[in-house]
């Protein structure tokens, strides 16, 4: 059930997970690898490094392009690896 929130068109590149319903910004493998390297470079000594799995919303992600009504205005969304996980026709 949706609340009485206002919705607008999602920004280009936003995706919705068909498994968990979370809306995120889609990232390619190269963008994800760059993000992993950036995060690991900022880790403190002794902190374990992260891997590409850090940029997943759930254990079994399947994505489609986000549409109006997927996320209320003002919500914060994070980046997720979508390359190879998109459903439907190829995305442009």
GROMACS .gro file of C-alpha atoms in nm:
model
   92
    1UNK     CA    1   0.000   0.000   0.000
    2UNK     CA    2   0.138   0.338  -0.100
    3UNK     CA    3   0.116   0.641   0.125
    4UNK     CA    4  -0.012   0.982   0.023
    5UNK     CA    5   0.328   1.088  -0.112
    6UNK     CA    6   0.392   1.290  -0.425
    7UNK     CA    7   0.583   1.125  -0.706
    8UNK     CA    8   0.764   1.258  -1.010
    9UNK     CA    9   0.949   1.102  -1.301
   10UNK     CA   10   1.261   0.918  -1.180
   11UNK     CA   11   1.597   1.054  -1.286
   12UNK     CA   12   1.766   0.891  -1.586
   13UNK     CA   13   1.949   0.574  -1.487
   14UNK     CA   14   1.724   0.493  -1.190
   15UNK     CA   15   1.623   0.128  -1.160
   16UNK     CA   16   1.374  -0.064  -0.946
   17UNK     CA   17   1.459  -0.409  -0.810
   18UNK     CA   18   1.193  -0.666  -0.895
   19UNK     CA   19   1.300  -0.877  -0.596
   20UNK     CA   20   1.295  -0.623  -0.310
   21UNK     CA   21   1.132  -0.313  -0.465
   22UNK     CA   22   1.416  -0.075  -0.378
   23UNK     CA   23   1.493   0.206  -0.624
   24UNK     CA   24   1.861   0.279  -0.693
   25UNK     CA   25   2.092   0.433  -0.953
   26UNK     CA   26   2.219   0.173  -1.198
   27UNK     CA   27   2.596   0.129  -1.233
   28UNK     CA   28   2.805  -0.061  -1.489
   29UNK     CA   29   3.085  -0.302  -1.394
   30UNK     CA   30   3.348  -0.035  -1.456
   31UNK     CA   31   3.162   0.221  -1.242
   32UNK     CA   32   3.121  -0.038  -0.967
   33UNK     CA   33   3.490  -0.133  -0.977
   34UNK     CA   34   3.583   0.238  -0.949
   35UNK     CA   35   3.344   0.280  -0.653
   36UNK     CA   36   3.490  -0.028  -0.481
   37UNK     CA   37   3.844   0.106  -0.527
   38UNK     CA   38   3.739   0.448  -0.394
   39UNK     CA   39   3.572   0.303  -0.083
   40UNK     CA   40   3.863   0.068  -0.012
   41UNK     CA   41   4.111   0.356  -0.044
   42UNK     CA   42   3.927   0.536   0.236
   43UNK     CA   43   3.912   0.239   0.476
   44UNK     CA   44   4.106   0.259   0.800
   45UNK     CA   45   4.385   0.011   0.871
   46UNK     CA   46   4.237  -0.317   0.988
   47UNK     CA   47   3.896  -0.259   0.830
   48UNK     CA   48   3.806  -0.535   0.584
   49UNK     CA   49   3.785  -0.433   0.219
   50UNK     CA   50   3.453  -0.437   0.035
   51UNK     CA   51   3.382  -0.607  -0.297
   52UNK     CA   52   3.130  -0.559  -0.579
   53UNK     CA   53   2.862  -0.741  -0.374
   54UNK     CA   54   2.851  -0.430  -0.151
   55UNK     CA   55   2.672  -0.257  -0.439
   56UNK     CA   56   2.368  -0.489  -0.444
   57UNK     CA   57   2.034  -0.416  -0.281
   58UNK     CA   58   1.942  -0.775  -0.200
   59UNK     CA   59   2.073  -1.133  -0.247
   60UNK     CA   60   1.888  -1.191  -0.577
   61UNK     CA   61   1.862  -0.858  -0.762
   62UNK     CA   62   1.665  -0.825  -1.087
   63UNK     CA   63   1.610  -0.473  -1.217
   64UNK     CA   64   1.384  -0.279  -1.451
   65UNK     CA   65   1.395   0.092  -1.532
   66UNK     CA   66   1.225   0.295  -1.257
   67UNK     CA   67   0.889   0.454  -1.339
   68UNK     CA   68   0.676   0.719  -1.175
   69UNK     CA   69   0.527   0.581  -0.854
   70UNK     CA   70   0.831   0.370  -0.760
   71UNK     CA   71   0.979   0.617  -0.511
   72UNK     CA   72   0.837   0.922  -0.334
   73UNK     CA   73   0.985   1.267  -0.398
   74UNK     CA   74   1.280   1.348  -0.175
   75UNK     CA   75   1.397   0.992  -0.109
   76UNK     CA   76   1.768   0.918  -0.114
   77UNK     CA   77   1.881   0.641  -0.348
   78UNK     CA   78   2.219   0.470  -0.370
   79UNK     CA   79   2.409   0.307  -0.652
   80UNK     CA   80   2.380  -0.060  -0.741
   81UNK     CA   81   2.548  -0.285  -0.997
   82UNK     CA   82   2.288  -0.345  -1.267
   83UNK     CA   83   2.499  -0.464  -1.558
   84UNK     CA   84   2.387  -0.821  -1.626
   85UNK     CA   85   2.085  -0.798  -1.392
   86UNK     CA   86   1.837  -0.598  -1.605
   87UNK     CA   87   1.508  -0.761  -1.704
   88UNK     CA   88   1.333  -0.700  -2.034
   89UNK     CA   89   1.467  -0.544  -2.354
   90UNK     CA   90   1.818  -0.399  -2.369
   91UNK     CA   91   1.846  -0.051  -2.217
   92UNK     CA   92   1.980   0.243  -2.414
   0.00000   0.00000   0.00000
